[in-house]
CSV table of C-alpha atoms in Angstrom, one decimal:
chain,number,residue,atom,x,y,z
A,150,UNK,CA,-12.6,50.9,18.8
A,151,UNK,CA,-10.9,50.6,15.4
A,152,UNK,CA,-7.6,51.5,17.3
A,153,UNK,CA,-8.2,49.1,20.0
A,154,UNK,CA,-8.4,46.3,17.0
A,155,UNK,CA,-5.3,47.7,15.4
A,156,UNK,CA,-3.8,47.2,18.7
A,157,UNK,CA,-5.1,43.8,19.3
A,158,UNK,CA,-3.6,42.6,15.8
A,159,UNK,CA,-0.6,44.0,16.4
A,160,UNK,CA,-0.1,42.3,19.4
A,161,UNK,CA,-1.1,39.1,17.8
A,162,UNK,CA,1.5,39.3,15.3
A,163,UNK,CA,4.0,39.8,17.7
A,164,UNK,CA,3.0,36.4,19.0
A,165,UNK,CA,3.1,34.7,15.8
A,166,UNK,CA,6.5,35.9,15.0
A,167,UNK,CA,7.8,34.6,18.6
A,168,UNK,CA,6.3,31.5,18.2
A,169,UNK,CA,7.7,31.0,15.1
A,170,UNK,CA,11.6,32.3,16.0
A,171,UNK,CA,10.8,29.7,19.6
A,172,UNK,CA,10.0,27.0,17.0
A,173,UNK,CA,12.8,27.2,15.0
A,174,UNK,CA,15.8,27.7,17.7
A,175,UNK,CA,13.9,24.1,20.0
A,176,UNK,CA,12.6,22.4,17.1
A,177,UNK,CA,9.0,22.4,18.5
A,178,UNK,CA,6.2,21.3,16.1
A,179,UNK,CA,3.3,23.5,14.8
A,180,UNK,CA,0.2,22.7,16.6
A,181,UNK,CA,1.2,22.2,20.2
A,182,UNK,CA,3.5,19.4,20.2
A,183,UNK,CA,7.3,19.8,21.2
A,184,UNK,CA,9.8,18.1,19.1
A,185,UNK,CA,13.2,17.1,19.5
A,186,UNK,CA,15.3,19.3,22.1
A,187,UNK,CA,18.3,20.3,21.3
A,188,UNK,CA,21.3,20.7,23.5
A,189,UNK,CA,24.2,23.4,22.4
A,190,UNK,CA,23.2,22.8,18.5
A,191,UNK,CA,22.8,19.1,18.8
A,192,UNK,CA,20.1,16.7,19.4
A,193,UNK,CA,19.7,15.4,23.0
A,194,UNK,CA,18.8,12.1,23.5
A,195,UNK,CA,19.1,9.3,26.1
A,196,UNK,CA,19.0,5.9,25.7
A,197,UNK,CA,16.3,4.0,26.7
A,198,UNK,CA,18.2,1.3,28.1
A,199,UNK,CA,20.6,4.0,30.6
A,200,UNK,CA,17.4,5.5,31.8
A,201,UNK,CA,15.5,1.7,32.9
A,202,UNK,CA,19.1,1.0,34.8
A,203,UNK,CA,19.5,4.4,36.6
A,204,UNK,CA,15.9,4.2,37.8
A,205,UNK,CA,15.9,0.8,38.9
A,206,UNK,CA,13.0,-0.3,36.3
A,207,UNK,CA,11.8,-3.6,36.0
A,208,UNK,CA,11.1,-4.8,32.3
A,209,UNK,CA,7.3,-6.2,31.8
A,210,UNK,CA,7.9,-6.7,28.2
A,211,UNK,CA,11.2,-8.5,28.2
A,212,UNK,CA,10.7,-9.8,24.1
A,213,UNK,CA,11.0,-6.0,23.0
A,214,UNK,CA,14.3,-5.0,22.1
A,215,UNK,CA,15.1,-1.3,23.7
A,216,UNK,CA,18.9,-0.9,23.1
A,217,UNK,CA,18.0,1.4,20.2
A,218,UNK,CA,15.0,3.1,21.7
A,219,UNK,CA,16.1,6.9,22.4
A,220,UNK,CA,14.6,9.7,24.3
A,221,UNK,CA,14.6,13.0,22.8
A,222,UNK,CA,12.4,14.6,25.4
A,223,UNK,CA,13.3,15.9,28.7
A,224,UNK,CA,10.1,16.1,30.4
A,225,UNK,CA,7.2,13.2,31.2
A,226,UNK,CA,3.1,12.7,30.8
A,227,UNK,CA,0.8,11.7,32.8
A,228,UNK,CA,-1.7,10.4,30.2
A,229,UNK,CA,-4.8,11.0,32.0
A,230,UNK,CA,-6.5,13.2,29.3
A,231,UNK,CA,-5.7,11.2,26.5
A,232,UNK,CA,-6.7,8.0,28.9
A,233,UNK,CA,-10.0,10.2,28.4
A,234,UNK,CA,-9.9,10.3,24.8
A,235,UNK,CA,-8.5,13.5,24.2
A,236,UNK,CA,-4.7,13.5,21.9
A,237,UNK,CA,-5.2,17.5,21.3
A,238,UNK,CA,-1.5,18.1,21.4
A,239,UNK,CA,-0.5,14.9,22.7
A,240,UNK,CA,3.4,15.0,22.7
A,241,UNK,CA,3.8,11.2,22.1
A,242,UNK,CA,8.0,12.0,22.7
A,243,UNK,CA,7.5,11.7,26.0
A,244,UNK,CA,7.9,8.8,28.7
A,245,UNK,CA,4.2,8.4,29.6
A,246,UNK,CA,3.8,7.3,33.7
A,247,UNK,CA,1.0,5.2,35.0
A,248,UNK,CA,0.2,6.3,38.3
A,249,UNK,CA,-2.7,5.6,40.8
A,250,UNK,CA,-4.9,7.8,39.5
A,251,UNK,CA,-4.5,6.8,35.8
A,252,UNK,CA,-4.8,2.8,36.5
A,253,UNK,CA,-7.8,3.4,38.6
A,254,UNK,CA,-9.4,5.5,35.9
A,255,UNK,CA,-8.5,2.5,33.6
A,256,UNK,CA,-10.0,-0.3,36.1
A,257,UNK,CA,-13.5,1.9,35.9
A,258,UNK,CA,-13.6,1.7,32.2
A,259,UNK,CA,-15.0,-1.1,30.7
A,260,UNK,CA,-12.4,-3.5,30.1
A,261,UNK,CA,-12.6,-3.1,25.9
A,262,UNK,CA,-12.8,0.2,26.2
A,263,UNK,CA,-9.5,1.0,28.3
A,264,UNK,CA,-7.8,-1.6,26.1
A,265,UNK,CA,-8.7,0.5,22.8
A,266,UNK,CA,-7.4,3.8,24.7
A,267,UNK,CA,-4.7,2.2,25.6
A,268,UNK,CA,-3.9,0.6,22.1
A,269,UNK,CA,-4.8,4.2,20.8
A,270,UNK,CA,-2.1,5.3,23.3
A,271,UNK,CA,0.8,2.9,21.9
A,272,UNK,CA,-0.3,3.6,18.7
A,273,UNK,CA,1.8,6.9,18.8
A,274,UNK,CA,4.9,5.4,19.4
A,275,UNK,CA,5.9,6.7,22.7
A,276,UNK,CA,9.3,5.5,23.7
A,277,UNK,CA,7.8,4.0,27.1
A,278,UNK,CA,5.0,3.7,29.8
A,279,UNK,CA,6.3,3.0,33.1
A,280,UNK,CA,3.6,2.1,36.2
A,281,UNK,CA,4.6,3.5,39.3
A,282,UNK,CA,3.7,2.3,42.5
A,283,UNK,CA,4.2,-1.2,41.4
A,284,UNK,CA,1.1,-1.2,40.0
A,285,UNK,CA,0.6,-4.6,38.1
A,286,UNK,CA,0.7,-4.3,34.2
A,287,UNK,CA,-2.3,-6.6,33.0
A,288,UNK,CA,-1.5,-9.5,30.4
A,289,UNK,CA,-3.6,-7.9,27.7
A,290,UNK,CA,-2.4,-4.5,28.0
A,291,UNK,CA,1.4,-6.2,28.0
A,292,UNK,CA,0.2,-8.0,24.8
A,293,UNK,CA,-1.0,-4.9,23.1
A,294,UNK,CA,2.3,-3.3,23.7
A,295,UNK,CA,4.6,-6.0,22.4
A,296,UNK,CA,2.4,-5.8,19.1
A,297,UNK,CA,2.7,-2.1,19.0
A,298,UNK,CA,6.2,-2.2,20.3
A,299,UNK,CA,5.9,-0.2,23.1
A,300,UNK,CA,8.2,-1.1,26.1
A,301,UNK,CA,6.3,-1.5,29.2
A,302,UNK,CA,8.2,-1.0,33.0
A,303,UNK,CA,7.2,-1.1,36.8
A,304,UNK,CA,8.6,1.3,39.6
A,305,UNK,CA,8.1,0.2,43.3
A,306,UNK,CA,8.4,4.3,43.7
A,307,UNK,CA,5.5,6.5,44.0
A,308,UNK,CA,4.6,8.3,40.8
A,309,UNK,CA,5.7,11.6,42.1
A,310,UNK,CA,8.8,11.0,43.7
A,311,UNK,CA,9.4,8.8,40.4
A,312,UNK,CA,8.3,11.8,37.8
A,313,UNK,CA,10.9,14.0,40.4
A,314,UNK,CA,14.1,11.8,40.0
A,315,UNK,CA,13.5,10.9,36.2
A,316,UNK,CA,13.1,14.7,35.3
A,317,UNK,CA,15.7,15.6,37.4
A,318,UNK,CA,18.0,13.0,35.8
A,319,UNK,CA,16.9,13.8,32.2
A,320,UNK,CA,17.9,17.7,32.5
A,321,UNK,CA,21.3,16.9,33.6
């Protein structure tokens, strides 16, 4: 038994001490969160602005400048626990996407109640929230994200094939 502990910690240490070389060499955050990836030694980033033209994006929230809005992440969320109330880990880096399921979970809630997620959402400076689908962005939501500063966009794709092409695009 006292061996099988031994073991056990052991084990665990091993962990700690991989997770902590893995979070130096990408720059991920303690806690959960991934940081900044880097690319060769350097940081990768994409402009905000080359992304919305390659993917065909139209812009709901015109008044917000995005020519010095960069992505640093290469992968996308779908906010749908954090839509529950649940940030545990939330990597705000991200492009969040809006698909179906999210904006019908949203037009269950009661309207001041998805509007406070939502603000909650925003509130961690993610670089974007694109709707899929075409899914029509409503005027308070595009209010709350022109105070917070959040560029909002709308994709005539479906979510999936969208989330597909933008990953595929942002590993390249």
């Amino acid at each position: 038994s006292s061996r099988k502990k031994e073991n056990v910690r052991g084990v665990v240490q091993s962990i700690k001490i991989c997770y902590d070389k893995r979070r130096k060499i990408t720059g991920t955050k303690p806690g959960g969160g991934f940081g900044q990836v880097r690319k060769r030694g350097k940081m990768y980033t994409v402009e905000l602005k080359k992304m919305v033209e390659k993917m065909q994006l139209e812009n709901c929230t015109p008044e917000l400048d995005i020519d010095h809005i960069l992505i640093s992440q290469r992968d996308v969320n779908r906010p749908a626990l954090q839509l529950a109330g649940f940030f545990d880990y939330f990597d705000a880096e991200r492009v969040q996407v809006i698909g179906n399921v999210e904006h019908a979970y949203m037009e269950k809630m009661e309207k001041d109640h998805g509007l406070s997620i939502m603000k909650k959402l925003m509130s961690f400076k993610v670089p974007c929230i694109v709707f899929c689908r075409g899914i029509v962005v409503p005027e308070e939501m595009r209010k709350l994200a022109v105070e917070a500063g959040v560029p909002l966009f709308r994709s005539t794709a479906s979510t999936s094939s969208f989330m597909a092409e933008l990953i595929r695009w942002l590993k390249v």
